[in-house]
GROMACS .gro file of C-alpha atoms in nm:
model
  400
    1MET     CA    1   6.170  10.273  10.015
    2ARG     CA    2   6.089  10.347  10.397
    3ASN     CA    3   6.450  10.417  10.493
    4TRP     CA    4   6.498  10.652  10.098
    5PHE     CA    5   6.145  10.809  10.257
    6LEU     CA    6   6.251  10.873  10.581
    7ALA     CA    7   6.593  11.042  10.479
    8LEU     CA    8   6.401  11.306  10.336
    9LEU     CA    9   6.187  11.401  10.639
   10LEU     CA   10   6.464  11.673  10.824
   11PRO     CA   11   6.507  11.860  10.464
   12LEU     CA   12   6.154  11.919  10.406
   13PHE     CA   13   6.017  12.001  10.791
   14LEU     CA   14   6.293  12.215  10.820
   15LEU     CA   15   6.201  12.398  10.430
   16ALA     CA   16   5.813  12.407  10.593
   17CYS     CA   17   5.939  12.559  10.919
   18SER     CA   18   6.147  12.813  10.730
   19ASP     CA   19   5.784  12.971  10.562
   20ASP     CA   20   5.704  13.057  10.904
   21GLU     CA   21   5.696  13.333  11.005
   22ASN     CA   22   5.778  13.310  11.378
   23LEU     CA   23   6.138  13.152  11.215
   24VAL     CA   24   6.435  13.270  11.500
   25PRO     CA   25   6.693  13.460  11.248
   26PRO     CA   26   7.043  13.391  11.359
   27SER     CA   27   7.154  13.663  11.607
   28PRO     CA   28   7.448  13.861  11.463
   29LEU     CA   29   7.833  13.758  11.509
   30PRO     CA   30   7.907  13.834  11.914
   31GLN     CA   31   8.157  14.079  11.972
   32PHE     CA   32   8.366  13.995  12.249
   33LYS     CA   33   8.700  14.064  12.383
   34ALA     CA   34   8.892  13.734  12.459
   35GLN     CA   35   8.994  13.615  12.716
   36ILE     CA   36   9.200  13.298  12.659
   37THR     CA   37   9.382  13.266  12.438
   38VAL     CA   38   9.333  12.946  12.167
   39LYS     CA   39   9.601  12.795  11.931
   40LYS     CA   40   9.535  12.567  11.635
   41LEU     CA   41   9.782  12.261  11.675
   42TRP     CA   42   9.678  12.122  11.286
   43THR     CA   43   9.462  12.094  11.054
   44ALA     CA   44   9.382  11.836  10.792
   45ARG     CA   45   9.185  11.739  10.481
   46ILE     CA   46   8.922  11.510  10.523
   47GLY     CA   47   8.738  11.451  10.193
   48GLU     CA   48   8.539  11.677  10.007
   49GLY     CA   49   8.317  11.803  10.337
   50VAL     CA   50   7.912  11.672  10.306
   51ASP     CA   51   7.777  11.969  10.107
   52GLU     CA   52   7.444  11.995  10.230
   53ALA     CA   53   7.381  11.641  10.319
   54TYR     CA   54   7.255  11.632  10.675
   55LEU     CA   55   7.542  11.423  10.795
   56SER     CA   56   7.720  11.380  11.101
   57LEU     CA   57   8.098  11.265  11.057
   58LYS     CA   58   8.192  11.275  11.405
   59PRO     CA   59   8.572  11.131  11.462
   60ALA     CA   60   8.697  10.874  11.696
   61VAL     CA   61   8.977  11.004  11.935
   62THR     CA   62   9.208  10.741  12.088
   63GLU     CA   63   9.541  10.810  12.318
   64ARG     CA   64   9.727  10.846  12.002
   65TRP     CA   65   9.502  10.882  11.694
   66VAL     CA   66   9.178  11.080  11.516
   67PHE     CA   67   9.005  10.889  11.316
   68ALA     CA   68   8.783  11.060  11.062
   69ALA     CA   69   8.600  10.958  10.776
   70SER     CA   70   8.503  11.161  10.490
   71ALA     CA   71   8.106  11.091  10.272
   72GLU     CA   72   8.298  10.986   9.902
   73GLY     CA   73   8.409  10.682  10.088
   74GLN     CA   74   8.787  10.764  10.235
   75VAL     CA   75   8.867  10.712  10.627
   76PHE     CA   76   9.197  10.824  10.759
   77LYS     CA   77   9.433  10.730  11.035
   78ILE     CA   78   9.577  11.048  11.211
   79ASP     CA   79   9.820  11.163  11.477
   80ARG     CA   80   9.669  11.304  11.753
   81LEU     CA   81   9.942  11.518  11.827
   82THR     CA   82  10.099  11.698  11.488
   83GLY     CA   83   9.814  11.557  11.269
   84LYS     CA   84  10.043  11.380  11.035
   85ARG     CA   85   9.797  11.155  10.829
   86GLU     CA   86   9.896  10.780  10.952
   87TRP     CA   87   9.721  10.594  10.646
   88SER     CA   88   9.430  10.655  10.449
   89VAL     CA   89   9.229  10.482  10.280
   90ASP     CA   90   8.916  10.420  10.036
   91ILE     CA   91   8.601  10.147  10.088
   92ASP     CA   92   8.416  10.214   9.795
   93ARG     CA   93   8.099  10.312   9.960
   94ASN     CA   94   7.935  10.628  10.057
   95ILE     CA   95   7.990  10.678  10.431
   96THR     CA   96   7.670  10.790  10.644
   97GLY     CA   97   7.780  10.735  10.982
   98GLY     CA   98   8.049  10.856  11.208
   99VAL     CA   99   8.358  10.704  11.361
  100GLY     CA  100   8.390  10.429  11.637
  101ALA     CA  101   8.729  10.335  11.757
  102ALA     CA  102   8.819  10.081  11.933
  103TYR     CA  103   9.037   9.708  12.025
  104GLY     CA  104   9.226   9.805  11.751
  105MET     CA  105   8.958   9.849  11.516
  106VAL     CA  106   8.728  10.118  11.375
  107ALA     CA  107   8.406  10.106  11.248
  108VAL     CA  108   8.206  10.323  10.988
  109GLY     CA  109   7.857  10.269  10.849
  110THR     CA  110   7.726  10.329  10.477
  111ALA     CA  111   7.432  10.458  10.312
  112ASN     CA  112   7.363  10.132  10.223
  113GLY     CA  113   7.319  10.002  10.527
  114GLU     CA  114   7.627   9.821  10.574
  115VAL     CA  115   7.906   9.825  10.907
  116LEU     CA  116   8.294   9.789  10.839
  117ILE     CA  117   8.515   9.694  11.097
  118LEU     CA  118   8.906   9.793  10.989
  119ASN     CA  119   9.216   9.690  11.140
  120GLU     CA  120   9.349  10.000  11.278
  121ASP     CA  121   9.723   9.948  11.176
  122ASP     CA  122   9.708   9.935  10.813
  123GLY     CA  123   9.314   9.990  10.761
  124SER     CA  124   9.237   9.673  10.581
  125VAL     CA  125   8.855   9.557  10.619
  126LEU     CA  126   8.869   9.253  10.896
  127TRP     CA  127   8.441   9.249  10.823
  128GLU     CA  128   8.158   9.390  10.690
  129LYS     CA  129   7.800   9.316  10.741
  130ALA     CA  130   7.513   9.439  10.565
  131LEU     CA  131   7.195   9.543  10.845
  132SER     CA  132   6.869   9.656  10.779
  133GLY     CA  133   6.909  10.066  10.679
  134GLN     CA  134   7.117  10.329  10.671
  135ILE     CA  135   7.331  10.376  10.944
  136LEU     CA  136   7.369  10.754  11.070
  137SER     CA  137   7.516  10.677  11.412
  138VAL     CA  138   7.832  10.604  11.576
  139PRO     CA  139   7.838  10.211  11.575
  140ALA     CA  140   7.968  10.181  11.947
  141PHE     CA  141   8.187   9.853  12.083
  142GLY     CA  142   8.171   9.601  12.352
  143SER     CA  143   8.456   9.383  12.451
  144ASN     CA  144   8.240   9.132  12.297
  145ARG     CA  145   8.007   9.321  12.036
  146VAL     CA  146   7.946   9.518  11.807
  147VAL     CA  147   7.608   9.784  11.885
  148VAL     CA  148   7.465   9.909  11.478
  149GLN     CA  149   7.233  10.152  11.510
  150THR     CA  150   7.026  10.176  11.161
  151ILE     CA  151   6.763  10.480  11.055
  152ASP     CA  152   6.490  10.175  11.057
  153GLY     CA  153   6.485  10.187  11.476
  154ARG     CA  154   6.674   9.859  11.517
  155LEU     CA  155   6.980   9.836  11.730
  156HIS     CA  156   7.205   9.529  11.579
  157GLY     CA  157   7.422   9.327  11.830
  158LEU     CA  158   7.706   9.168  11.627
  159ASP     CA  159   7.984   8.972  11.730
  160ARG     CA  160   8.275   9.184  11.723
  161ASN     CA  161   8.470   8.946  11.589
  162ASP     CA  162   8.303   8.845  11.251
  163GLY     CA  163   8.005   9.035  11.254
  164SER     CA  164   7.744   8.778  11.319
  165THR     CA  165   7.439   8.854  11.452
  166VAL     CA  166   7.384   8.810  11.796
  167TRP     CA  167   7.129   9.042  11.883
  168LEU     CA  168   6.829   9.208  11.774
  169PHE     CA  169   6.648   9.519  11.900
  170ASP     CA  170   6.351   9.683  11.676
  171THR     CA  171   6.132   9.941  11.775
  172SER     CA  172   5.839  10.129  11.611
  173ILE     CA  173   5.886  10.488  11.463
  174PRO     CA  174   5.655  10.749  11.383
  175ILE     CA  175   5.622  10.763  10.972
  176LEU     CA  176   5.755  11.154  11.035
  177THR     CA  177   6.090  11.158  11.186
  178LEU     CA  178   6.395  11.405  11.206
  179ARG     CA  179   6.676  11.308  10.989
  180GLY     CA  180   6.983  11.178  11.193
  181GLU     CA  181   6.998  10.961  11.477
  182SER     CA  182   7.153  10.942  11.851
  183SER     CA  183   7.431  10.679  11.884
  184PRO     CA  184   7.419  10.379  12.078
  185VAL     CA  185   7.664  10.451  12.389
  186VAL     CA  186   7.823  10.062  12.546
  187MET     CA  187   7.856  10.086  12.916
  188GLY     CA  188   8.007   9.691  12.995
  189ARG     CA  189   7.772   9.510  13.031
  190ALA     CA  190   7.477   9.770  12.938
  191THR     CA  191   7.398   9.927  12.615
  192LEU     CA  192   7.172  10.295  12.556
  193ALA     CA  193   7.005  10.355  12.247
  194GLY     CA  194   6.761  10.649  12.217
  195PHE     CA  195   6.500  10.614  11.885
  196ALA     CA  196   6.290  10.851  11.698
  197ASN     CA  197   5.958  10.743  11.869
  198GLY     CA  198   6.089  10.953  12.192
  199LYS     CA  199   6.248  10.624  12.361
  200LEU     CA  200   6.563  10.570  12.535
  201VAL     CA  201   6.617  10.202  12.576
  202ALA     CA  202   6.882  10.006  12.785
  203LEU     CA  203   6.952   9.655  12.667
  204ASP     CA  204   7.222   9.398  12.799
  205THR     CA  205   7.501   9.426  12.543
  206GLU     CA  206   7.600   9.047  12.529
  207SER     CA  207   7.244   8.900  12.544
  208GLY     CA  208   7.023   9.210  12.405
  209PHE     CA  209   6.735   9.194  12.665
  210VAL     CA  210   6.581   9.487  12.736
  211ALA     CA  211   6.648   9.587  13.053
  212TRP     CA  212   6.410   9.915  13.103
  213GLU     CA  213   6.204  10.164  12.784
  214ARG     CA  214   6.159  10.512  12.866
  215LEU     CA  215   5.958  10.814  12.694
  216ILE     CA  216   6.209  11.123  12.736
  217GLY     CA  217   5.879  11.411  12.716
  218GLU     CA  218   5.551  11.439  12.577
  219SER     CA  219   5.412  11.506  12.222
  220LYS     CA  220   5.169  11.714  12.168
  221GLY     CA  221   4.937  11.858  11.932
  222ARG     CA  222   4.686  11.779  11.674
  223SER     CA  223   4.887  11.700  11.367
  224GLU     CA  224   5.216  11.443  11.314
  225LEU     CA  225   5.448  11.712  11.276
  226GLU     CA  226   5.317  11.879  11.608
  227ARG     CA  227   5.337  11.563  11.774
  228LEU     CA  228   5.736  11.511  11.685
  229ASN     CA  229   5.888  11.365  11.974
  230ASP     CA  230   6.243  11.239  11.833
  231LEU     CA  231   6.525  11.172  12.010
  232ASP     CA  232   6.796  11.289  11.764
  233GLY     CA  233   7.067  11.422  11.930
  234ARG     CA  234   7.332  11.264  12.161
  235PHE     CA  235   7.219  11.167  12.528
  236TRP     CA  236   7.488  11.150  12.805
  237VAL     CA  237   7.599  10.885  13.017
  238SER     CA  238   7.752  10.996  13.389
  239SER     CA  239   7.801  10.846  13.679
  240GLN     CA  240   7.544  10.635  13.605
  241VAL     CA  241   7.268  10.869  13.538
  242ALA     CA  242   7.140  10.960  13.160
  243TYR     CA  243   7.090  11.273  13.064
  244ALA     CA  244   6.874  11.273  12.728
  245VAL     CA  245   6.644  11.557  12.567
  246THR     CA  246   6.387  11.518  12.235
  247PHE     CA  247   6.274  11.755  11.966
  248GLN     CA  248   5.914  11.864  12.116
  249GLY     CA  249   5.946  11.632  12.392
  250GLY     CA  250   6.165  11.739  12.733
  251LEU     CA  251   6.456  11.717  12.909
  252ALA     CA  252   6.500  11.379  13.157
  253ALA     CA  253   6.805  11.275  13.376
  254ILE     CA  254   6.724  10.871  13.445
  255ASP     CA  255   6.907  10.637  13.668
  256VAL     CA  256   7.099  10.409  13.440
  257PRO     CA  257   7.052  10.084  13.671
  258SER     CA  258   6.705  10.114  13.772
  259GLY     CA  259   6.521  10.258  13.451
  260ARG     CA  260   6.384  10.551  13.764
  261VAL     CA  261   6.356  10.898  13.608
  262LEU     CA  262   6.505  11.103  13.835
  263TRP     CA  263   6.360  11.457  13.673
  264THR     CA  264   6.224  11.570  13.390
  265LYS     CA  265   6.207  11.951  13.230
  266PRO     CA  266   6.066  12.078  12.954
  267MET     CA  267   6.275  12.149  12.653
  268SER     CA  268   6.306  12.075  12.234
  269SER     CA  269   6.641  12.034  12.110
  270TYR     CA  270   6.758  11.840  11.799
  271ALA     CA  271   7.094  11.900  11.892
  272GLY     CA  272   7.128  11.678  12.230
  273VAL     CA  273   7.309  11.742  12.588
  274SER     CA  274   7.704  11.717  12.773
  275GLU     CA  275   7.721  11.735  13.173
  276PHE     CA  276   8.058  11.778  13.374
  277LEU     CA  277   8.139  11.890  13.691
  278SER     CA  278   7.739  11.863  13.774
  279GLN     CA  279   7.614  12.069  13.533
  280LEU     CA  280   7.416  11.965  13.263
  281TYR     CA  281   7.444  12.180  12.907
  282VAL     CA  282   7.177  12.208  12.658
  283VAL     CA  283   7.132  12.355  12.311
  284ASP     CA  284   6.748  12.412  12.231
  285GLU     CA  285   6.581  12.411  11.928
  286ASP     CA  286   6.638  12.790  11.911
  287SER     CA  287   7.014  12.750  11.996
  288VAL     CA  288   7.004  12.904  12.295
  289LEU     CA  289   7.243  12.772  12.511
  290TYR     CA  290   7.155  12.629  12.881
  291ALA     CA  291   7.319  12.550  13.197
  292LYS     CA  292   7.146  12.321  13.441
  293ASP     CA  293   7.215  12.185  13.774
  294SER     CA  294   7.241  11.826  13.682
  295ILE     CA  295   7.084  11.676  14.047
  296SER     CA  296   6.757  11.896  14.031
  297GLY     CA  297   6.799  12.027  13.590
  298THR     CA  298   6.723  12.404  13.719
  299ASP     CA  299   6.832  12.692  13.572
  300VAL     CA  300   7.217  12.796  13.637
  301TRP     CA  301   7.262  13.006  13.360
  302GLN     CA  302   7.148  13.063  12.990
  303GLN     CA  303   7.305  13.273  12.670
  304GLU     CA  304   7.159  13.369  12.376
  305GLN     CA  305   7.388  13.604  12.222
  306LEU     CA  306   7.429  13.256  11.989
  307LYS     CA  307   7.029  13.226  11.950
  308GLY     CA  308   6.943  13.117  11.612
  309ARG     CA  309   7.282  12.998  11.498
  310GLY     CA  310   7.256  12.646  11.404
  311LEU     CA  311   7.442  12.559  11.703
  312SER     CA  312   7.619  12.181  11.795
  313ALA     CA  313   7.548  11.975  12.081
  314PRO     CA  314   7.760  12.131  12.354
  315THR     CA  315   8.095  12.006  12.477
  316ALA     CA  316   8.186  12.025  12.831
  317TYR     CA  317   8.560  12.028  12.986
  318ASP     CA  318   8.788  12.183  13.259
  319ARG     CA  319   8.635  12.572  13.278
  320TYR     CA  320   8.489  12.605  12.930
  321VAL     CA  321   8.171  12.510  12.734
  322LEU     CA  322   8.249  12.429  12.310
  323VAL     CA  323   7.983  12.497  12.114
  324GLY     CA  324   8.003  12.528  11.696
  325ASP     CA  325   7.792  12.694  11.527
  326TYR     CA  326   7.647  12.717  11.113
  327GLU     CA  327   7.921  12.974  11.006
  328GLY     CA  328   8.205  12.761  11.133
  329PHE     CA  329   8.269  12.948  11.466
  330LEU     CA  330   8.374  12.730  11.799
  331TYR     CA  331   8.365  12.907  12.073
  332TRP     CA  332   8.528  12.863  12.434
  333LEU     CA  333   8.217  12.998  12.708
  334SER     CA  334   8.254  12.970  13.073
  335TYR     CA  335   8.126  12.723  13.256
  336GLN     CA  336   8.003  12.981  13.523
  337ASP     CA  337   7.803  13.263  13.371
  338GLY     CA  338   7.837  13.159  12.965
  339SER     CA  339   8.012  13.425  12.925
  340PHE     CA  340   8.234  13.432  12.538
  341LEU     CA  341   8.612  13.368  12.648
  342ALA     CA  342   8.724  13.252  12.246
  343ARG     CA  343   8.623  13.194  11.903
  344ALA     CA  344   8.823  12.990  11.650
  345LYS     CA  345   8.707  12.943  11.224
  346VAL     CA  346   8.639  12.658  11.125
  347GLY     CA  347   8.635  12.570  10.710
  348VAL     CA  348   8.516  12.826  10.472
  349LYS     CA  349   8.306  13.066  10.519
  350ARG     CA  350   7.971  13.003  10.300
  351TYR     CA  351   7.676  13.163  10.423
  352SER     CA  352   7.645  13.533  10.572
  353HIS     CA  353   7.436  13.644  10.806
  354ALA     CA  354   7.258  13.880  10.565
  355ASN     CA  355   7.139  13.624  10.286
  356TYR     CA  356   7.034  13.382  10.617
  357LYS     CA  357   6.626  13.425  10.517
  358ALA     CA  358   6.697  13.397  10.113
  359GLN     CA  359   6.901  13.075  10.226
  360SER     CA  360   6.572  12.899  10.464
  361LEU     CA  361   6.636  12.756  10.733
  362ARG     CA  362   6.756  12.405  10.553
  363ARG     CA  363   7.078  12.627  10.422
  364VAL     CA  364   7.174  12.722  10.815
  365THR     CA  365   7.106  12.366  10.911
  366ASP     CA  366   7.301  12.210  10.642
  367ALA     CA  367   7.578  12.515  10.596
  368ALA     CA  368   7.865  12.337  10.385
  369ASP     CA  369   8.128  12.556  10.642
  370GLY     CA  370   7.954  12.490  10.967
  371LEU     CA  371   8.008  12.302  11.264
  372ARG     CA  372   7.746  12.021  11.257
  373VAL     CA  373   7.912  11.749  11.464
  374GLU     CA  374   8.001  11.861  11.844
  375PRO     CA  375   8.355  11.875  11.910
  376VAL     CA  376   8.579  11.590  12.085
  377VAL     CA  377   8.821  11.669  12.332
  378PHE     CA  378   9.074  11.441  12.488
  379ASP     CA  379   9.353  11.544  12.747
  380ASP     CA  380   9.257  11.873  12.715
  381THR     CA  381   9.290  11.880  12.326
  382VAL     CA  382   8.959  11.963  12.133
  383TYR     CA  383   8.930  11.810  11.795
  384VAL     CA  384   8.673  11.910  11.552
  385GLN     CA  385   8.517  11.797  11.218
  386GLY     CA  386   8.339  12.090  11.011
  387ASN     CA  387   8.112  12.073  10.716
  388SER     CA  388   8.363  12.184  10.519
  389GLY     CA  389   8.599  11.864  10.543
  390GLU     CA  390   8.847  12.053  10.785
  391LEU     CA  391   8.930  11.835  11.093
  392ALA     CA  392   9.160  12.051  11.363
  393ALA     CA  393   9.278  12.056  11.653
  394TYR     CA  394   9.284  12.339  11.925
  395LYS     CA  395   9.442  12.398  12.255
  396ALA     CA  396   9.369  12.647  12.516
  397ILE     CA  397   9.703  12.717  12.619
  398GLU     CA  398   9.665  13.042  12.852
  399GLU     CA  399   9.496  13.319  13.005
  400LYS     CA  400   9.532  13.649  12.905
   0.00000   0.00000   0.00000
């Protein structure tokens, strides 16, 4: 019952916000002259999409393959260079968590709280394990562990070979949370995980021993809604520093070995952050994109022309910053000043700027044609899975 109740909270929260006269309407589609050429390499159909379910089915990209999942229970293995399907299997469960892949294994999480580990070669089930709650995060692989986060505030350390529970971390979470979950990150012996109580936690991957816990920002207000401080979006780890942002809490940089907070800044986001070449990129709750100096947290630039367009978490690579919006547009922006360089359309448009108010904020956030999952970059190729079920690969091939 608790998990079912939690599953309703983000849609109800967003519907409540949609009645607020201060609701930020989406900016018009930016008009600009493309500065680079972006080529669509291939597309693949991954089920029927997520419709209006608030799911983030992130694909996993390896040296040769892309592994993707549909909400209906299909898992696909696709050649990452050609888009050709190698195999697909139906696990006969509703998949709610994104895909993890490593060590010849593929992991997915279900609505009923099961984690399934498939054989990379043929998609056969190696083992499965029933856990304590729905899985909205991406399972993470360690050398001997599979680490899975469930919506009830628990982190499960499972034996990679047979799924037996080695350790369990449990933290209290508030009654009111966003519908979503950040995904754990395994860095060798260290595992990091973010929770709905605004805490980032570091544990020993093998034993589950807690090294440190840090509250990201501090929520303020009289009501539970105003005090909501949820680490729901993607956090980022680079050069032994973790960058995390919470909704209505703050943005922080934390030294991973010691747990020492390096700096904090006021910020509210449900999307998340990324870092590349000493610059940190974060989308705030109004979908304003910021670039910050990763050493100090000071602003470098901000891009407001996408304000209100329900942006995904940013992904930076080479000279570009990538974000997707609620209409399914994927943007390439300059890392230097945030100017627009190119744009591509993923999926089929169903909602327009004109009828935004009538559809409400929930419609924009859950738009069936949008891009909720952040783009994944491998070898300068961009892979993105849209809410409509389209998986596409793009490459910036030349400057005009």
